[in-house]
């Protein structure tokens, strides 16, 4: 008997750089993701990849330092094996339809696919997401939040997820029937390791030391922060949290023109206050906003390159490198297959 484990990538509709500050996010799973086919058995997790060179060969007991494992993509596998501590090994192949380094959570999809293939309890998506988040932090040293792993595990077809990253609760918000999501690639590849991601998080923490939790901070106090950089970072996080709730309610009420305005406001905040956009991303957002049928667009994910998410009428004609279009897809799944996959 073989197995097939699936983990979806995600696009975040709004709420970027808020998850690691205990804020709000509104992502959805997309139909691109990572699949592992294989068979259980043995004392090793041994995986090949159709995308990356080399083989991940990880002992069931895990390794001391996942960040030192070669090839680099096997670091994620090693860190997840360490978290899940499976009783049984796995031999198989990783197949991915997600472009890596594009802001669509390809690394989270790999972690979640490995955890799923190793028999993690999909009935407890939060615990598995927390294990995968720790794994990503150990594998890369980047202090990521929980959004990517949690949406990959907990997504439900047809709904976006409003995640409260402090209470760690999820509300499913039905996506309007008369709308569609399009994801456009900027052509700019980025790595969070070595990017300003960790610096942004540290700046937000420094701002919290001045005004208290950004989640609850009063805008008047934020505007009084003396350091102009910390003031901008804090302004982004506090205004973005409000936009998440505003977008969740706009989608629920089918107020798509207003929903589009919120996306555009989020982009401006990420560009001007959080400073994680690029001229190419700004240009794509500016151009696509003028296309008939488009309600709004913004950079999605961590930024520094990657993709733009567009909210539009179904079947809107959009030029440029569209990597995916559709409605919210389901999350992780595990299937037994009749034949050995080895
Ligand atoms: C990356 C991280 C997430 C989140 C986003 C920005 O995708 O993995 O936790 O912080 O960036 O919103």
mmCIF file of C-alpha atoms and ligand atoms in Angstrom:
data_model
loop_
_atom_site.group_PDB
_atom_site.id
_atom_site.type_symbol
_atom_site.label_atom_id
_atom_site.label_comp_id
_atom_site.label_asym_id
_atom_site.label_seq_id
_atom_site.Cartn_x
_atom_site.Cartn_y
_atom_site.Cartn_z
ATOM 1 C CA UNK A 1 0.000 0.000 0.000
ATOM 2 C CA UNK A 2 1.318 3.409 -0.909
ATOM 3 C CA UNK A 3 0.327 6.878 0.198
ATOM 4 C CA UNK A 4 -0.297 10.245 -1.340
ATOM 5 C CA UNK A 5 -0.054 13.375 0.842
ATOM 6 C CA UNK A 6 -1.171 16.772 -0.443
ATOM 7 C CA UNK A 7 -0.491 20.225 1.009
ATOM 8 C CA UNK A 8 -1.806 23.386 -0.639
ATOM 9 C CA UNK A 9 0.052 26.630 -1.208
ATOM 10 C CA UNK A 10 -1.718 29.814 -0.207
ATOM 11 C CA UNK A 11 -2.402 33.329 -1.295
ATOM 12 C CA UNK A 12 -2.994 35.904 1.408
ATOM 13 C CA UNK A 13 -5.865 38.270 0.550
ATOM 14 C CA UNK A 14 -4.941 40.746 3.297
ATOM 15 C CA UNK A 15 -3.079 40.884 6.617
ATOM 16 C CA UNK A 16 0.638 40.688 5.846
ATOM 17 C CA UNK A 17 3.344 41.054 8.482
ATOM 18 C CA UNK A 18 0.682 40.856 11.177
ATOM 19 C CA UNK A 19 0.757 37.143 12.115
ATOM 20 C CA UNK A 20 4.016 37.237 14.105
ATOM 21 C CA UNK A 21 2.670 40.212 16.096
ATOM 22 C CA UNK A 22 -0.442 38.321 17.228
ATOM 23 C CA UNK A 23 -2.562 40.053 14.590
ATOM 24 C CA UNK A 24 -5.185 39.081 12.007
ATOM 25 C CA UNK A 25 -4.750 37.500 8.548
ATOM 26 C CA UNK A 26 -7.145 36.485 5.734
ATOM 27 C CA UNK A 27 -5.493 33.852 3.510
ATOM 28 C CA UNK A 28 -6.949 31.056 1.352
ATOM 29 C CA UNK A 29 -5.507 27.842 -0.068
ATOM 30 C CA UNK A 30 -4.882 27.725 -3.824
ATOM 31 C CA UNK A 31 -4.965 24.795 -6.231
ATOM 32 C CA UNK A 32 -1.161 24.690 -6.521
ATOM 33 C CA UNK A 33 0.725 22.734 -3.886
ATOM 34 C CA UNK A 34 3.095 19.963 -2.953
ATOM 35 C CA UNK A 35 2.401 16.248 -3.148
ATOM 36 C CA UNK A 36 4.385 13.389 -1.677
ATOM 37 C CA UNK A 37 3.904 9.866 -2.984
ATOM 38 C CA UNK A 38 5.645 6.988 -1.246
ATOM 39 C CA UNK A 39 5.550 4.028 1.124
ATOM 40 C CA UNK A 40 6.053 3.766 4.849
ATOM 41 C CA UNK A 41 8.770 1.536 6.269
ATOM 42 C CA UNK A 42 12.430 1.454 7.357
ATOM 43 C CA UNK A 43 14.358 3.689 9.721
ATOM 44 C CA UNK A 44 14.854 6.658 7.403
ATOM 45 C CA UNK A 45 12.842 9.321 5.677
ATOM 46 C CA UNK A 46 14.240 9.253 2.157
ATOM 47 C CA UNK A 47 12.739 11.637 -0.399
ATOM 48 C CA UNK A 48 13.661 12.647 -3.930
ATOM 49 C CA UNK A 49 12.251 15.746 -5.643
ATOM 50 C CA UNK A 50 11.098 16.554 -9.172
ATOM 51 C CA UNK A 51 12.162 20.165 -8.563
ATOM 52 C CA UNK A 52 15.327 20.163 -6.477
ATOM 53 C CA UNK A 53 18.580 18.252 -6.786
ATOM 54 C CA UNK A 54 19.772 15.625 -4.357
ATOM 55 C CA UNK A 55 17.974 13.360 -1.919
ATOM 56 C CA UNK A 56 16.742 14.095 1.593
ATOM 57 C CA UNK A 57 17.989 11.260 3.815
ATOM 58 C CA UNK A 58 16.980 11.827 7.406
ATOM 59 C CA UNK A 59 17.233 9.296 10.266
ATOM 60 C CA UNK A 60 13.967 8.772 12.185
ATOM 61 C CA UNK A 61 15.593 10.125 15.327
ATOM 62 C CA UNK A 62 16.072 13.452 13.492
ATOM 63 C CA UNK A 63 19.309 15.455 13.335
ATOM 64 C CA UNK A 64 20.925 17.879 15.809
ATOM 65 C CA UNK A 65 20.961 20.871 13.481
ATOM 66 C CA UNK A 66 18.478 20.814 10.583
ATOM 67 C CA UNK A 67 19.925 24.107 9.287
ATOM 68 C CA UNK A 68 23.198 22.305 8.449
ATOM 69 C CA UNK A 69 21.604 19.508 6.359
ATOM 70 C CA UNK A 70 22.397 19.168 2.622
ATOM 71 C CA UNK A 71 20.886 19.599 0.084
ATOM 72 C CA UNK A 72 19.251 22.803 1.416
ATOM 73 C CA UNK A 73 15.656 21.740 0.672
ATOM 74 C CA UNK A 74 16.205 18.688 2.917
ATOM 75 C CA UNK A 75 16.513 21.068 5.914
ATOM 76 C CA UNK A 76 12.738 21.410 5.958
ATOM 77 C CA UNK A 77 12.347 17.631 5.827
ATOM 78 C CA UNK A 78 14.870 17.166 8.659
ATOM 79 C CA UNK A 79 13.206 19.761 10.869
ATOM 80 C CA UNK A 80 9.724 18.266 10.336
ATOM 81 C CA UNK A 81 10.996 14.732 11.083
ATOM 82 C CA UNK A 82 12.450 16.140 14.334
ATOM 83 C CA UNK A 83 9.079 17.652 15.287
ATOM 84 C CA UNK A 84 6.850 14.730 14.299
ATOM 85 C CA UNK A 85 9.179 11.973 15.604
ATOM 86 C CA UNK A 86 7.503 9.282 13.444
ATOM 87 C CA UNK A 87 7.660 5.579 14.403
ATOM 88 C CA UNK A 88 7.942 4.466 10.812
ATOM 89 C CA UNK A 89 10.196 5.613 7.953
ATOM 90 C CA UNK A 90 9.149 6.793 4.494
ATOM 91 C CA UNK A 91 10.561 6.387 0.998
ATOM 92 C CA UNK A 92 9.081 8.564 -1.721
ATOM 93 C CA UNK A 93 9.066 11.524 -4.097
ATOM 94 C CA UNK A 94 8.115 15.165 -3.679
ATOM 95 C CA UNK A 95 6.235 16.762 -6.584
ATOM 96 C CA UNK A 96 5.377 20.463 -6.514
ATOM 97 C CA UNK A 97 3.320 22.746 -8.711
ATOM 98 C CA UNK A 98 4.146 25.814 -6.592
ATOM 99 C CA UNK A 99 6.797 28.263 -7.772
ATOM 100 C CA UNK A 100 9.414 28.511 -4.971
ATOM 101 C CA UNK A 101 10.419 31.873 -3.489
ATOM 102 C CA UNK A 102 7.249 33.549 -4.800
ATOM 103 C CA UNK A 103 5.252 34.458 -1.707
ATOM 104 C CA UNK A 104 2.892 31.476 -2.152
ATOM 105 C CA UNK A 105 4.206 29.547 0.879
ATOM 106 C CA UNK A 106 6.039 26.789 -0.977
ATOM 107 C CA UNK A 107 8.227 26.023 2.054
ATOM 108 C CA UNK A 108 5.182 25.676 4.333
ATOM 109 C CA UNK A 109 3.563 23.369 1.746
ATOM 110 C CA UNK A 110 6.672 21.158 1.798
ATOM 111 C CA UNK A 111 6.667 21.009 5.606
ATOM 112 C CA UNK A 112 2.937 20.251 5.747
ATOM 113 C CA UNK A 113 3.211 17.602 3.006
ATOM 114 C CA UNK A 114 6.049 15.870 4.904
ATOM 115 C CA UNK A 115 4.158 16.038 8.217
ATOM 116 C CA UNK A 116 1.017 14.673 6.520
ATOM 117 C CA UNK A 117 2.941 11.847 4.832
ATOM 118 C CA UNK A 118 4.537 10.956 8.184
ATOM 119 C CA UNK A 119 1.091 10.515 9.756
ATOM 120 C CA UNK A 120 0.654 13.804 11.657
ATOM 121 C CA UNK A 121 -2.887 14.129 13.076
ATOM 122 C CA UNK A 122 -4.842 16.146 10.488
ATOM 123 C CA UNK A 123 -7.710 16.277 12.996
ATOM 124 C CA UNK A 124 -5.610 18.760 15.006
ATOM 125 C CA UNK A 125 -4.472 21.256 12.359
ATOM 126 C CA UNK A 126 -3.303 23.846 14.903
ATOM 127 C CA UNK A 127 -0.872 21.455 16.636
ATOM 128 C CA UNK A 128 0.534 20.279 13.285
ATOM 129 C CA UNK A 129 0.845 23.887 12.058
ATOM 130 C CA UNK A 130 2.713 24.856 15.225
ATOM 131 C CA UNK A 131 5.078 21.884 14.752
ATOM 132 C CA UNK A 132 5.705 22.925 11.124
ATOM 133 C CA UNK A 133 6.206 26.589 12.114
ATOM 134 C CA UNK A 134 8.864 25.524 14.649
ATOM 135 C CA UNK A 135 10.390 23.334 11.927
ATOM 136 C CA UNK A 136 10.625 26.267 9.493
ATOM 137 C CA UNK A 137 12.196 28.468 12.158
ATOM 138 C CA UNK A 138 14.785 25.762 12.988
ATOM 139 C CA UNK A 139 15.496 24.968 9.337
ATOM 140 C CA UNK A 140 16.007 28.584 8.239
ATOM 141 C CA UNK A 141 16.516 30.750 11.317
ATOM 142 C CA UNK A 142 13.756 33.077 10.014
ATOM 143 C CA UNK A 143 11.213 33.969 12.762
ATOM 144 C CA UNK A 144 8.114 33.236 10.628
ATOM 145 C CA UNK A 145 4.542 33.410 11.920
ATOM 146 C CA UNK A 146 1.896 30.675 11.765
ATOM 147 C CA UNK A 147 -0.257 31.820 8.835
ATOM 148 C CA UNK A 148 1.211 29.721 6.014
ATOM 149 C CA UNK A 149 1.272 26.383 7.819
ATOM 150 C CA UNK A 150 -2.168 26.871 9.375
ATOM 151 C CA UNK A 151 -3.962 27.792 6.149
ATOM 152 C CA UNK A 152 -2.320 24.880 4.327
ATOM 153 C CA UNK A 153 -3.694 22.513 6.972
ATOM 154 C CA UNK A 154 -7.052 24.062 7.848
ATOM 155 C CA UNK A 155 -8.342 25.451 4.534
ATOM 156 C CA UNK A 156 -11.844 24.547 3.389
ATOM 157 C CA UNK A 157 -12.961 24.742 -0.237
ATOM 158 C CA UNK A 158 -14.901 27.909 -1.073
ATOM 159 C CA UNK A 159 -13.890 29.911 2.027
ATOM 160 C CA UNK A 160 -11.120 32.249 3.082
ATOM 161 C CA UNK A 161 -9.766 31.900 6.622
ATOM 162 C CA UNK A 162 -9.838 34.742 9.114
ATOM 163 C CA UNK A 163 -7.124 33.678 11.534
ATOM 164 C CA UNK A 164 -6.628 35.421 14.846
ATOM 165 C CA UNK A 165 -2.928 34.742 15.393
ATOM 166 C CA UNK A 166 -3.138 35.637 19.095
ATOM 167 C CA UNK A 167 -6.158 33.551 20.131
ATOM 168 C CA UNK A 168 -5.213 31.004 17.398
ATOM 169 C CA UNK A 169 -8.813 30.723 16.250
ATOM 170 C CA UNK A 170 -10.121 30.368 12.685
ATOM 171 C CA UNK A 171 -13.340 31.691 11.136
ATOM 172 C CA UNK A 172 -14.260 30.489 7.664
ATOM 173 C CA UNK A 173 -15.617 33.332 5.522
ATOM 174 C CA UNK A 174 -17.435 32.171 2.356
ATOM 175 C CA UNK A 175 -15.866 33.641 -0.779
ATOM 176 C CA UNK A 176 -18.438 35.504 -2.971
ATOM 177 C CA UNK A 177 -19.845 33.516 -5.919
ATOM 178 C CA UNK A 178 -19.379 36.432 -8.299
ATOM 179 C CA UNK A 179 -15.665 36.960 -7.691
ATOM 180 C CA UNK A 180 -12.375 35.278 -8.531
ATOM 181 C CA UNK A 181 -8.759 35.484 -7.405
ATOM 182 C CA UNK A 182 -5.885 35.819 -9.877
ATOM 183 C CA UNK A 183 -2.214 35.498 -8.865
ATOM 184 C CA UNK A 184 0.378 37.259 -11.028
ATOM 185 C CA UNK A 185 4.110 36.613 -10.708
ATOM 186 C CA UNK A 186 6.418 39.658 -10.670
ATOM 187 C CA UNK A 187 9.309 37.568 -11.984
ATOM 188 C CA UNK A 188 11.241 38.596 -8.869
ATOM 189 C CA UNK A 189 12.345 35.602 -6.834
ATOM 190 C CA UNK A 190 13.133 36.167 -3.169
ATOM 191 C CA UNK A 191 14.456 34.250 -0.144
ATOM 192 C CA UNK A 192 13.341 35.172 3.349
ATOM 193 C CA UNK A 193 16.674 33.980 4.730
ATOM 194 C CA UNK A 194 18.888 37.034 4.466
ATOM 195 C CA UNK A 195 15.928 39.316 3.632
ATOM 196 C CA UNK A 196 14.786 42.137 5.893
ATOM 197 C CA UNK A 197 11.966 39.910 7.270
ATOM 198 C CA UNK A 198 13.685 39.357 10.634
ATOM 199 C CA UNK A 199 14.574 43.046 10.830
ATOM 200 C CA UNK A 200 10.938 44.048 10.232
ATOM 201 C CA UNK A 201 9.816 41.761 13.034
ATOM 202 C CA UNK A 202 12.455 43.224 15.374
ATOM 203 C CA UNK A 203 11.299 46.760 14.469
ATOM 204 C CA UNK A 204 7.681 45.837 15.302
ATOM 205 C CA UNK A 205 8.813 44.431 18.642
ATOM 206 C CA UNK A 206 10.746 47.638 19.342
ATOM 207 C CA UNK A 207 7.585 49.650 18.543
ATOM 208 C CA UNK A 208 5.610 47.450 20.968
ATOM 209 C CA UNK A 209 8.105 48.284 23.689
ATOM 210 C CA UNK A 210 6.996 51.921 23.223
ATOM 211 C CA UNK A 211 3.192 51.685 22.745
ATOM 212 C CA UNK A 212 2.279 48.241 24.091
ATOM 213 C CA UNK A 213 0.732 45.435 22.010
ATOM 214 C CA UNK A 214 0.278 46.628 18.427
ATOM 215 C CA UNK A 215 -2.909 44.575 18.254
ATOM 216 C CA UNK A 216 -4.526 46.924 20.814
ATOM 217 C CA UNK A 217 -2.520 50.099 20.213
ATOM 218 C CA UNK A 218 -4.354 53.403 19.871
ATOM 219 C CA UNK A 219 -3.598 55.113 16.512
ATOM 220 C CA UNK A 220 -2.938 58.355 18.393
ATOM 221 C CA UNK A 221 -0.196 56.642 20.438
ATOM 222 C CA UNK A 222 1.252 55.096 17.263
ATOM 223 C CA UNK A 223 1.495 58.524 15.620
ATOM 224 C CA UNK A 224 3.340 59.770 18.713
ATOM 225 C CA UNK A 225 6.171 57.202 18.361
ATOM 226 C CA UNK A 226 9.277 59.335 18.037
ATOM 227 C CA UNK A 227 11.386 57.110 15.801
ATOM 228 C CA UNK A 228 10.014 57.574 12.247
ATOM 229 C CA UNK A 229 10.874 54.022 11.135
ATOM 230 C CA UNK A 230 9.240 52.365 14.153
ATOM 231 C CA UNK A 231 6.229 54.670 13.732
ATOM 232 C CA UNK A 232 5.751 53.512 10.139
ATOM 233 C CA UNK A 233 6.099 49.830 10.998
ATOM 234 C CA UNK A 234 3.592 50.154 13.838
ATOM 235 C CA UNK A 235 1.189 52.134 11.653
ATOM 236 C CA UNK A 236 1.215 49.378 9.049
ATOM 237 C CA UNK A 237 0.479 46.616 11.577
ATOM 238 C CA UNK A 238 -2.292 48.478 13.397
ATOM 239 C CA UNK A 239 -4.050 49.663 10.216
ATOM 240 C CA UNK A 240 -3.606 46.268 8.501
ATOM 241 C CA UNK A 241 -5.332 44.454 11.374
ATOM 242 C CA UNK A 242 -8.355 46.725 10.887
ATOM 243 C CA UNK A 243 -8.328 46.100 7.131
ATOM 244 C CA UNK A 244 -8.491 42.333 7.738
ATOM 245 C CA UNK A 245 -11.780 42.645 9.612
ATOM 246 C CA UNK A 246 -13.077 45.176 7.100
ATOM 247 C CA UNK A 247 -12.289 42.816 4.186
ATOM 248 C CA UNK A 248 -13.784 39.778 5.939
ATOM 249 C CA UNK A 249 -17.029 41.676 6.392
ATOM 250 C CA UNK A 250 -16.959 43.180 2.873
ATOM 251 C CA UNK A 251 -16.599 39.664 1.374
ATOM 252 C CA UNK A 252 -19.383 38.327 3.585
ATOM 253 C CA UNK A 253 -21.676 41.144 2.364
ATOM 254 C CA UNK A 254 -20.564 40.893 -1.276
ATOM 255 C CA UNK A 255 -19.264 44.497 -1.218
ATOM 256 C CA UNK A 256 -16.619 43.824 -3.836
ATOM 257 C CA UNK A 257 -15.789 47.406 -4.840
ATOM 258 C CA UNK A 258 -15.022 48.230 -1.197
ATOM 259 C CA UNK A 259 -13.077 44.954 -0.854
ATOM 260 C CA UNK A 260 -10.903 46.078 -3.785
ATOM 261 C CA UNK A 261 -10.230 49.449 -2.149
ATOM 262 C CA UNK A 262 -9.033 47.656 0.982
ATOM 263 C CA UNK A 263 -6.552 45.603 -1.066
ATOM 264 C CA UNK A 264 -5.172 48.761 -2.648
ATOM 265 C CA UNK A 265 -4.889 50.471 0.759
ATOM 266 C CA UNK A 266 -3.015 47.429 2.089
ATOM 267 C CA UNK A 267 -0.591 47.592 -0.825
ATOM 268 C CA UNK A 268 0.092 51.284 -0.158
ATOM 269 C CA UNK A 269 0.732 50.517 3.520
ATOM 270 C CA UNK A 270 3.144 47.673 2.691
ATOM 271 C CA UNK A 271 4.883 49.933 0.161
ATOM 272 C CA UNK A 272 5.131 53.152 2.172
ATOM 273 C CA UNK A 273 5.037 52.161 5.839
ATOM 274 C CA UNK A 274 6.354 48.601 5.928
ATOM 275 C CA UNK A 275 8.608 49.081 2.881
ATOM 276 C CA UNK A 276 8.460 45.516 1.549
ATOM 277 C CA UNK A 277 7.231 46.227 -1.993
ATOM 278 C CA UNK A 278 9.389 46.663 -5.097
ATOM 279 C CA UNK A 279 8.996 48.964 -8.141
ATOM 280 C CA UNK A 280 7.933 45.937 -10.221
ATOM 281 C CA UNK A 281 5.208 44.916 -7.741
ATOM 282 C CA UNK A 282 3.992 48.544 -7.577
ATOM 283 C CA UNK A 283 3.856 48.685 -11.357
ATOM 284 C CA UNK A 284 1.863 45.451 -11.643
ATOM 285 C CA UNK A 285 -0.630 46.619 -8.999
ATOM 286 C CA UNK A 286 -0.955 50.008 -10.740
ATOM 287 C CA UNK A 287 -1.518 48.472 -14.169
ATOM 288 C CA UNK A 288 -3.903 45.709 -13.159
ATOM 289 C CA UNK A 289 -6.117 48.101 -11.189
ATOM 290 C CA UNK A 290 -7.056 49.756 -14.466
ATOM 291 C CA UNK A 291 -8.277 46.516 -16.086
ATOM 292 C CA UNK A 292 -12.109 46.372 -16.437
ATOM 293 C CA UNK A 293 -13.488 43.795 -13.981
ATOM 294 C CA UNK A 294 -10.658 44.211 -11.447
ATOM 295 C CA UNK A 295 -11.728 45.362 -7.967
ATOM 296 C CA UNK A 296 -8.251 45.664 -6.452
ATOM 297 C CA UNK A 297 -4.768 44.161 -6.117
ATOM 298 C CA UNK A 298 -1.834 44.040 -3.725
ATOM 299 C CA UNK A 299 1.479 42.325 -3.068
ATOM 300 C CA UNK A 300 0.859 39.061 -1.190
ATOM 301 C CA UNK A 301 2.995 37.327 1.446
ATOM 302 C CA UNK A 302 6.242 38.676 2.802
ATOM 303 C CA UNK A 303 7.010 40.909 -0.213
ATOM 304 C CA UNK A 304 10.518 41.814 -1.442
ATOM 305 C CA UNK A 305 9.389 40.276 -4.772
ATOM 306 C CA UNK A 306 7.038 37.359 -5.420
ATOM 307 C CA UNK A 307 3.382 37.696 -6.427
ATOM 308 C CA UNK A 308 0.458 40.102 -6.672
ATOM 309 C CA UNK A 309 -3.041 38.937 -5.694
ATOM 310 C CA UNK A 310 -5.943 40.349 -7.726
ATOM 311 C CA UNK A 311 -9.645 40.347 -6.773
ATOM 312 C CA UNK A 312 -11.798 40.494 -9.889
ATOM 313 C CA UNK A 313 -14.967 39.371 -11.646
ATOM 314 C CA UNK A 314 -14.819 35.741 -12.829
ATOM 315 C CA UNK A 315 -13.072 35.289 -16.199
ATOM 316 C CA UNK A 316 -11.599 38.813 -16.214
ATOM 317 C CA UNK A 317 -8.915 38.946 -18.907
ATOM 318 C CA UNK A 318 -5.610 39.767 -17.271
ATOM 319 C CA UNK A 319 -2.319 39.888 -19.162
ATOM 320 C CA UNK A 320 1.091 38.982 -17.775
ATOM 321 C CA UNK A 321 2.370 35.878 -16.035
ATOM 322 C CA UNK A 322 -0.749 34.512 -14.311
ATOM 323 C CA UNK A 323 0.378 31.580 -12.143
ATOM 324 C CA UNK A 324 -3.048 30.628 -10.804
ATOM 325 C CA UNK A 325 -6.685 31.745 -10.874
ATOM 326 C CA UNK A 326 -9.729 30.414 -9.109
ATOM 327 C CA UNK A 327 -11.638 30.217 -5.851
ATOM 328 C CA UNK A 328 -10.482 29.032 -2.397
ATOM 329 C CA UNK A 329 -9.167 25.446 -2.575
ATOM 330 C CA UNK A 330 -9.131 22.728 0.126
ATOM 331 C CA UNK A 331 -6.172 22.141 2.471
ATOM 332 C CA UNK A 332 -4.002 19.139 3.340
ATOM 333 C CA UNK A 333 -5.164 15.563 2.685
ATOM 334 C CA UNK A 334 -3.777 12.050 2.996
ATOM 335 C CA UNK A 335 -4.859 9.148 0.781
ATOM 336 C CA UNK A 336 -3.912 5.489 0.759
ATOM 337 C CA UNK A 337 -3.156 4.281 -2.754
ATOM 338 C CA UNK A 338 -3.558 0.712 -4.013
ATOM 339 C CA UNK A 339 -0.077 0.282 -5.300
ATOM 340 C CA UNK A 340 3.312 0.706 -3.793
ATOM 341 C CA UNK A 341 4.660 4.160 -4.789
ATOM 342 C CA UNK A 342 8.316 3.358 -4.155
HETATM 343 C C1 LIG B 1 5.830 34.725 5.306
HETATM 344 C C2 LIG B 1 5.739 34.077 6.683
HETATM 345 C C3 LIG B 1 4.353 34.303 7.308
HETATM 346 C C4 LIG B 1 3.955 35.780 7.274
HETATM 347 C C5 LIG B 1 4.161 36.367 5.868
HETATM 348 C C6 LIG B 1 3.923 37.849 5.830
HETATM 349 O O1 LIG B 1 4.987 34.079 4.409
HETATM 350 O O2 LIG B 1 5.992 32.694 6.623
HETATM 351 O O3 LIG B 1 4.336 33.815 8.632
HETATM 352 O O4 LIG B 1 4.643 36.513 8.252
HETATM 353 O O5 LIG B 1 5.482 36.111 5.389
HETATM 354 O O6 LIG B 1 2.600 38.119 6.111
#
